[in-house]
Coordinates of C-alpha atoms in Angstrom, one line a residue:
Chain A
M223 CA -54.4 67.6 114.6
A224 CA -50.8 67.1 116.5
I225 CA -50.5 64.8 119.5
D226 CA -47.7 64.5 121.8
N227 CA -45.5 62.0 123.0
L228 CA -47.8 60.9 125.8
D229 CA -50.7 60.7 123.6
A230 CA -48.8 58.8 121.2
A231 CA -47.5 56.5 123.9
T232 CA -51.3 55.8 125.1
L233 CA -52.4 55.2 121.7
I234 CA -49.2 52.6 121.0
R235 CA -50.2 50.7 124.2
R236 CA -53.7 50.4 122.9
I237 CA -52.6 49.4 119.6
A238 CA -50.4 46.6 121.2
A239 CA -53.8 45.6 122.7
G240 CA -55.3 45.0 119.3
D241 CA -57.3 48.2 119.4
R242 CA -57.8 49.2 115.5
A243 CA -59.7 52.5 116.4
A244 CA -56.2 53.6 118.5
L245 CA -54.3 53.0 115.1
A246 CA -56.9 54.9 113.1
Q247 CA -56.2 57.7 115.4
L248 CA -52.8 57.8 115.3
F249 CA -52.7 57.5 111.8
G250 CA -55.2 60.5 111.4
A251 CA -52.6 62.6 113.4
E252 CA -49.3 61.6 112.2
A253 CA -49.9 60.3 108.5
G254 CA -49.3 63.6 106.8
R255 CA -46.2 64.3 108.8
L256 CA -44.7 60.7 108.2
V257 CA -45.7 60.9 104.5
A258 CA -43.8 64.5 104.1
I259 CA -40.7 62.7 106.0
A260 CA -40.7 59.8 104.0
R261 CA -41.1 61.9 100.7
R262 CA -37.9 63.8 101.4
I263 CA -36.0 60.4 101.4
V264 CA -37.7 58.5 98.6
R265 CA -38.7 61.4 96.5
R266 CA -42.0 60.3 95.2
Q267 CA -45.3 60.7 96.6
D268 CA -46.6 57.2 95.9
L269 CA -43.4 55.7 97.3
A270 CA -43.6 57.9 100.6
E271 CA -47.5 56.6 100.7
E272 CA -46.1 52.8 100.5
V273 CA -43.5 53.7 103.1
V274 CA -46.1 55.2 105.7
Q275 CA -48.6 52.0 104.8
D276 CA -46.2 49.6 105.5
A277 CA -44.8 51.4 108.6
F278 CA -48.5 51.4 110.2
V279 CA -48.8 47.7 109.5
A280 CA -45.4 47.2 111.0
V281 CA -46.9 49.6 114.1
W282 CA -49.8 47.2 114.3
Q283 CA -47.6 44.1 114.5
R284 CA -44.9 45.5 116.8
A285 CA -46.7 48.0 118.9
G286 CA -45.8 45.4 122.0
Q287 CA -42.3 45.9 121.5
F288 CA -42.5 49.6 122.2
D289 CA -40.8 50.5 125.5
A290 CA -41.1 54.2 126.7
S291 CA -38.2 53.5 128.8
R292 CA -35.9 53.3 125.9
G293 CA -37.0 56.5 123.9
S294 CA -40.1 58.7 123.0
A295 CA -43.1 57.1 121.1
M296 CA -42.5 59.8 118.5
A297 CA -38.9 58.7 118.0
W298 CA -40.2 55.1 117.9
L299 CA -42.8 55.7 115.4
T300 CA -40.6 58.0 112.9
T301 CA -37.8 55.5 113.2
I302 CA -40.3 52.9 111.7
V303 CA -41.0 55.0 108.8
R304 CA -37.4 56.4 108.2
N305 CA -36.1 52.9 107.9
R306 CA -38.6 51.7 105.8
A307 CA -38.0 54.7 103.6
L308 CA -34.4 54.1 103.7
N309 CA -34.8 50.4 102.7
L310 CA -36.8 51.4 99.9
L311 CA -34.3 53.8 98.8
R312 CA -31.3 51.5 99.0
D313 CA -32.9 48.7 97.5
S314 CA -33.8 50.6 94.4
S315 CA -30.5 52.3 94.3
C316 CA -29.7 52.8 90.7
T317 CA -28.5 56.3 91.3
D318 CA -26.8 57.6 88.1
Y319 CA -25.0 60.9 88.7
H320 CA -24.8 61.7 85.0
D321 CA -28.6 61.6 84.4
G322 CA -29.9 65.0 84.3
E323 CA -33.2 64.0 86.3
T324 CA -31.2 62.7 88.9
L325 CA -29.0 66.1 89.1
A326 CA -32.4 67.7 89.5
A327 CA -33.4 65.7 92.3
L328 CA -29.8 66.1 94.1
G329 CA -30.5 69.9 93.9
D330 CA -33.7 69.1 95.3
R331 CA -32.4 67.3 98.1
N332 CA -30.0 70.0 98.8
A333 CA -33.0 72.5 99.3
D334 CA -34.7 70.2 101.5
V335 CA -31.7 70.1 103.6
T336 CA -31.2 73.9 103.9
N337 CA -35.0 74.3 104.5
A338 CA -35.0 71.8 107.2
F339 CA -31.8 73.7 109.1
D340 CA -33.6 76.9 108.4
A341 CA -36.6 75.7 109.9
L342 CA -35.1 74.4 113.5
A343 CA -36.3 76.7 116.1
E344 CA -33.6 79.1 117.0
R345 CA -33.6 77.9 120.7
D346 CA -32.8 74.2 119.8
A347 CA -29.6 73.5 120.7
L348 CA -29.5 71.0 117.6
K349 CA -29.6 74.4 115.6
A350 CA -26.6 76.0 117.6
C351 CA -24.6 72.8 117.3
L352 CA -25.1 72.0 113.7
G353 CA -24.7 75.7 113.1
G354 CA -21.3 75.2 115.0
L355 CA -20.0 72.5 112.6
D356 CA -17.9 73.6 109.4
E357 CA -20.3 73.9 106.5
V358 CA -19.3 70.5 104.5
K359 CA -19.8 68.5 107.7
R360 CA -23.1 69.8 108.4
R361 CA -24.5 69.5 104.6
A362 CA -22.9 66.0 104.6
I363 CA -24.8 65.0 108.0
L364 CA -28.0 66.7 106.8
L365 CA -28.0 65.1 103.5
C366 CA -27.9 61.9 105.1
Y367 CA -30.2 62.2 108.0
V368 CA -32.7 64.5 106.1
T369 CA -32.6 63.1 102.8
G370 CA -31.4 59.4 103.2
L371 CA -28.1 59.7 101.1
N372 CA -25.4 57.3 102.0
H373 CA -21.6 58.0 102.0
G374 CA -21.1 57.6 98.2
E375 CA -24.0 59.6 97.3
V376 CA -22.9 62.4 99.6
A377 CA -19.2 62.0 98.2
A378 CA -20.9 62.9 94.7
T379 CA -23.2 65.5 95.7
L380 CA -20.5 67.2 97.4
N381 CA -17.7 66.6 94.7
A382 CA -15.6 65.2 97.2
P383 CA -13.5 61.8 97.8
L384 CA -15.4 59.2 99.6
G385 CA -12.8 58.9 102.3
T386 CA -12.7 62.5 102.9
V387 CA -16.7 62.5 103.3
K388 CA -16.4 59.6 105.7
A389 CA -14.2 61.5 108.1
W390 CA -16.3 64.7 107.9
I391 CA -19.3 62.5 108.8
R392 CA -17.4 60.5 111.7
R393 CA -15.9 63.9 113.1
G394 CA -19.2 65.9 112.6
T395 CA -21.4 63.3 114.3
I396 CA -19.1 63.1 117.2
A397 CA -18.5 66.8 117.4
L398 CA -22.4 67.0 117.2
Q399 CA -23.2 64.7 120.0
E400 CA -20.5 66.2 122.2
C401 CA -22.2 69.7 121.5
L402 CA -25.6 68.4 122.5
S403 CA -24.9 66.5 125.6
Chain B
M196 CA -14.2 50.5 121.4
T197 CA -13.1 54.1 122.6
R198 CA -16.1 56.5 123.4
E199 CA -15.3 58.1 120.2
D200 CA -15.7 55.2 118.3
K201 CA -19.0 54.7 119.9
L202 CA -20.2 58.1 119.4
A203 CA -19.5 57.7 115.7
L204 CA -21.2 54.4 115.4
A205 CA -24.0 55.8 117.1
G206 CA -24.0 58.7 114.7
D207 CA -23.8 56.3 111.6
Y208 CA -26.7 54.4 113.0
V209 CA -28.9 57.6 113.5
L210 CA -27.8 58.8 110.1
G211 CA -29.1 55.5 108.6
L212 CA -25.6 54.9 107.4
L213 CA -25.5 51.2 108.3
D214 CA -26.2 48.4 105.9
D215 CA -28.6 45.6 107.0
A216 CA -25.8 43.4 108.5
E217 CA -24.2 46.3 110.3
H218 CA -27.6 47.6 111.5
R219 CA -28.5 44.1 113.3
A220 CA -24.6 43.9 114.5
F221 CA -25.3 47.3 115.9
E222 CA -28.6 46.5 117.8
Q223 CA -26.8 43.3 119.4
Q224 CA -24.1 45.4 120.5
A225 CA -26.2 47.9 121.8
A226 CA -28.3 45.5 123.7
T227 CA -25.4 44.6 126.0
D228 CA -23.6 48.4 125.8
P229 CA -26.0 50.5 127.8
E230 CA -23.4 53.5 126.9
L231 CA -23.9 52.9 123.1
A232 CA -27.6 52.3 123.4
A233 CA -28.1 55.8 125.4
M234 CA -26.0 57.3 122.9
A235 CA -28.1 56.3 119.9
T236 CA -31.2 57.2 121.8
D237 CA -30.2 60.4 122.7
F238 CA -28.9 61.4 119.3
S239 CA -32.1 60.1 117.7
E240 CA -34.2 62.1 119.9
R241 CA -32.5 65.6 119.4
M242 CA -32.3 64.7 115.5
L243 CA -36.2 64.1 115.5
A244 CA -36.4 68.0 115.5
L245 CA -35.0 68.0 111.9
D246 CA -38.0 65.4 110.9
N247 CA -40.4 67.9 112.6
T248 CA -39.4 70.6 110.2
V249 CA -41.8 69.2 107.5
T250 CA -45.0 70.6 106.6
P251 CA -47.4 67.7 106.6
A252 CA -48.0 66.5 103.2
A253 CA -51.4 65.6 101.5
F254 CA -51.9 62.4 100.8
D255 CA -54.3 59.5 98.8
P256 CA -57.5 59.4 101.0
G257 CA -57.7 55.8 100.2
L258 CA -54.6 55.3 102.4
W259 CA -56.2 54.5 105.5
A260 CA -58.3 51.9 103.6
R261 CA -55.2 50.4 102.1
I262 CA -53.5 49.8 105.4
E263 CA -56.8 48.2 106.8
R264 CA -57.1 45.9 103.9
K265 CA -53.4 44.8 104.2
L266 CA -54.0 44.2 108.1
D267 CA -57.2 42.0 107.3
T268 CA -55.2 39.9 104.9
D269 CA -52.3 39.5 107.1
A270 CA -54.9 38.3 109.7
A271 CA -56.6 35.9 107.6
S272 CA -53.2 34.7 106.3
N273 CA -52.5 33.7 110.0
V274 CA -54.5 31.1 109.6
T275 CA -55.0 30.0 105.7
V276 CA -52.0 31.3 104.0
L277 CA -49.2 29.1 105.3
R278 CA -48.8 26.8 102.2
P279 CA -45.9 25.0 103.6
A280 CA -43.6 22.1 102.6
R281 CA -45.7 19.7 103.5
R282 CA -43.0 17.3 104.8
G283 CA -43.2 15.0 107.4
M284 CA -46.5 12.9 107.6
A285 CA -47.7 14.1 104.3
Q286 CA -44.8 12.5 102.7
T287 CA -45.1 9.3 104.7
R288 CA -48.3 8.2 103.0
Q289 CA -48.5 4.8 104.6
W290 CA -51.6 5.0 106.4
L291 CA -53.4 1.7 105.4
P292 CA -53.2 -0.2 108.7
L293 CA -54.9 2.5 110.9
A294 CA -57.1 4.3 108.3
A295 CA -60.1 2.6 110.3
S296 CA -58.9 3.7 113.6
V297 CA -58.1 7.0 112.5
V298 CA -61.8 7.5 111.8
V299 CA -62.8 6.1 115.2
A300 CA -60.3 8.8 116.8
L301 CA -62.1 11.5 115.2
G302 CA -65.0 10.3 116.9
V303 CA -63.4 10.2 120.2
G304 CA -61.5 13.1 120.7
Y305 CA -62.9 15.3 123.2
F306 CA -61.9 18.5 125.3
A307 CA -61.4 17.9 129.1
G308 CA -60.9 20.8 131.6
L309 CA -57.6 21.1 132.8
A310 CA -58.7 20.7 136.4
L311 CA -59.4 17.2 135.8
H312 CA -55.8 16.7 135.3
P313 CA -53.8 18.3 138.0
V314 CA -49.9 18.8 138.0
E315 CA -48.7 15.7 136.1
K316 CA -45.5 15.2 134.1
P317 CA -46.0 14.9 130.5
T318 CA -44.0 12.3 128.7
V319 CA -42.9 14.4 126.0
V320 CA -42.9 18.1 124.9
A321 CA -43.2 19.4 121.6
I322 CA -42.8 23.3 120.4
L323 CA -45.1 23.6 117.2
L324 CA -43.6 26.2 114.9
N325 CA -45.5 28.5 112.8
Q326 CA -44.8 27.3 109.2
T327 CA -44.8 30.6 107.9
D328 CA -42.2 32.5 109.8
A329 CA -40.8 29.5 112.1
S330 CA -41.7 31.3 115.3
P331 CA -42.9 29.1 118.3
A332 CA -46.6 29.0 118.1
V333 CA -48.3 26.1 120.4
I334 CA -46.5 24.1 123.2
V335 CA -47.9 20.2 123.0
E336 CA -47.4 18.3 126.5
A337 CA -48.0 14.5 125.6
F338 CA -49.1 12.3 128.6
A339 CA -48.8 8.7 129.3
D340 CA -52.6 8.5 129.2
D341 CA -53.0 9.3 125.6
S342 CA -53.8 12.9 126.2
V343 CA -52.3 16.0 125.0
R344 CA -52.3 19.7 126.2
L345 CA -52.0 22.5 123.8
M346 CA -50.9 25.8 125.1
P347 CA -50.9 28.3 122.4
L348 CA -48.4 31.1 122.1
E349 CA -49.9 32.9 119.6
A350 CA -53.6 33.4 118.4
F351 CA -55.0 31.7 115.6
A352 CA -58.4 30.1 114.7
A353 CA -59.9 28.4 111.7
P354 CA -62.2 30.4 109.4
D355 CA -65.9 29.6 109.3
G356 CA -66.7 26.1 107.7
Q357 CA -63.0 24.7 108.6
V358 CA -61.7 23.5 111.9
L359 CA -58.2 23.1 113.2
Q360 CA -57.3 19.6 113.8
V361 CA -54.4 18.2 115.9
W362 CA -52.2 15.1 114.7
T363 CA -49.4 13.0 115.7
L364 CA -47.3 10.6 114.0
P365 CA -46.5 7.8 116.3
D366 CA -44.3 6.2 113.5
A367 CA -44.2 6.2 109.7
D368 CA -45.9 2.7 109.6
T369 CA -48.8 3.8 111.6
G370 CA -49.3 7.2 109.8
P371 CA -50.9 10.5 110.9
I372 CA -53.6 9.8 114.1
S373 CA -56.2 12.9 114.7
L374 CA -56.1 13.7 118.4
G375 CA -59.2 16.1 117.8
T376 CA -60.5 19.0 116.1
L377 CA -60.9 22.8 117.3
Q378 CA -62.2 25.9 116.1
A379 CA -59.3 28.3 117.7
A380 CA -56.1 27.7 119.3
Q381 CA -56.6 27.7 123.1
D382 CA -55.1 26.1 126.1
L383 CA -57.0 22.7 126.2
R384 CA -56.4 19.0 126.8
L385 CA -57.3 16.7 124.1
T386 CA -57.8 12.8 124.9
G387 CA -56.9 10.9 121.6
P388 CA -56.9 7.2 120.7
D389 CA -55.0 4.5 122.5
L390 CA -51.8 4.7 121.3
P391 CA -48.1 3.8 122.4
L392 CA -46.4 5.8 124.6
P393 CA -45.3 9.1 123.1
Q394 CA -41.7 8.9 122.0
S395 CA -39.0 11.6 121.7
G396 CA -38.8 12.7 118.0
Q397 CA -42.7 12.0 117.7
L398 CA -44.4 14.5 115.2
Y399 CA -47.2 16.9 116.1
E400 CA -48.9 19.2 113.9
I401 CA -52.1 21.2 113.4
T402 CA -53.8 21.3 109.9
L403 CA -56.6 23.1 108.5
E404 CA -59.5 21.2 107.6
P405 CA -63.1 21.3 106.4
A406 CA -65.3 21.0 109.2
P407 CA -66.2 18.6 111.2
G408 CA -62.6 17.4 110.3
S409 CA -60.6 15.7 107.5
P410 CA -62.9 13.9 105.3
T411 CA -60.1 11.6 104.6
G412 CA -59.0 10.9 108.2
K413 CA -55.5 11.9 107.1
P414 CA -54.2 15.6 106.9
T415 CA -55.6 17.2 103.9
G416 CA -55.4 21.0 104.5
P417 CA -52.1 23.1 105.0
I418 CA -49.9 22.6 108.0
L419 CA -50.4 25.5 110.3
V420 CA -47.9 24.5 112.8
K421 CA -45.8 21.5 113.6
G422 CA -42.8 20.3 115.6
F423 CA -41.2 17.3 117.1
A424 CA -41.6 16.1 120.6
K425 CA -38.7 15.8 123.1
T426 CA -38.4 13.9 126.4
L427 CA -38.2 15.7 129.4
V428 CA -34.7 15.9 131.3
P429 CA -35.5 13.6 134.1

């Protein structure tokens, strides 16, 4: 069952007051989506579930820090999950690009990136603005955001020099934010 | 930092490209730079649409139970885990001269309503730190009449069959003196035994002890919170 930002904000305020039932309700509404988001980054179902488990413990402890004036409830919740997933990915970063399995996983990341971009609503300005970027800049940005790669991993994936990838991402994110604002 | 630099930094932040140190530096900078903070917030709200393209995944039906177990363990550990460095009074095992009066002190400790003590200046104040994460947990005000006021900053309680016991160490030769016991941290005033005036640097701590109080008259359980007193600036 989907909930909107207002519902989520209400639940988070109840969680901050120590209401375990509100945490259960937020979990029931959002866990499937959050597991899927984490899985695009950590690539394994068990790790994605671990991320979501840790994230809900963090939500329980930090709900009092949520400030609706500094962003939506969904962004707050999703950011907690994204950061946990990224930390897990970085901590276990033993990425070896000569490994066959890893190459397959990189192929999957590319597919996830394409699917995520295609699935954006046509009327979403993000789709138009991402679509307005050069293909390599768009792909570099999406590989980072959607699948959690860092500069070096993007460089290996796109077979481009690290400095070039850094410049793409810098110019790409600046252009993207200018376009969105 | 130019506007473009800020956009690029906000971009790296939202894309997850900052390492731990850079992440912390960003958050410090954003705390004092509303323009940078707004850039990051706006960009992350827009990029959320990409997260929302996922199809919700199936997951282990036991996941919620695992989360609940973790919360329950954490809640219990707020009181009982804390296997801290037992420094301070535990290392200063020189209790002999006062062993007898400590036993008496346990009996003497009692709780009195705050109303009995209107505004009155404490002689010293100590902030007791949670020994798990060093966060401030209890403020202690110690008064010239041998009483102390506890003001908890975080909730903690003793499990069944145990008590929280409040101690002070007037000096190493005297050893730890019990100021009283309680079940849960709460704003209250304890009156301890007759002691010298509290000094700056005097140690205060709360340990977890078997009910109705430490069997030996000195701290035996884990230290939950502790801190050193300071005199108020006149």
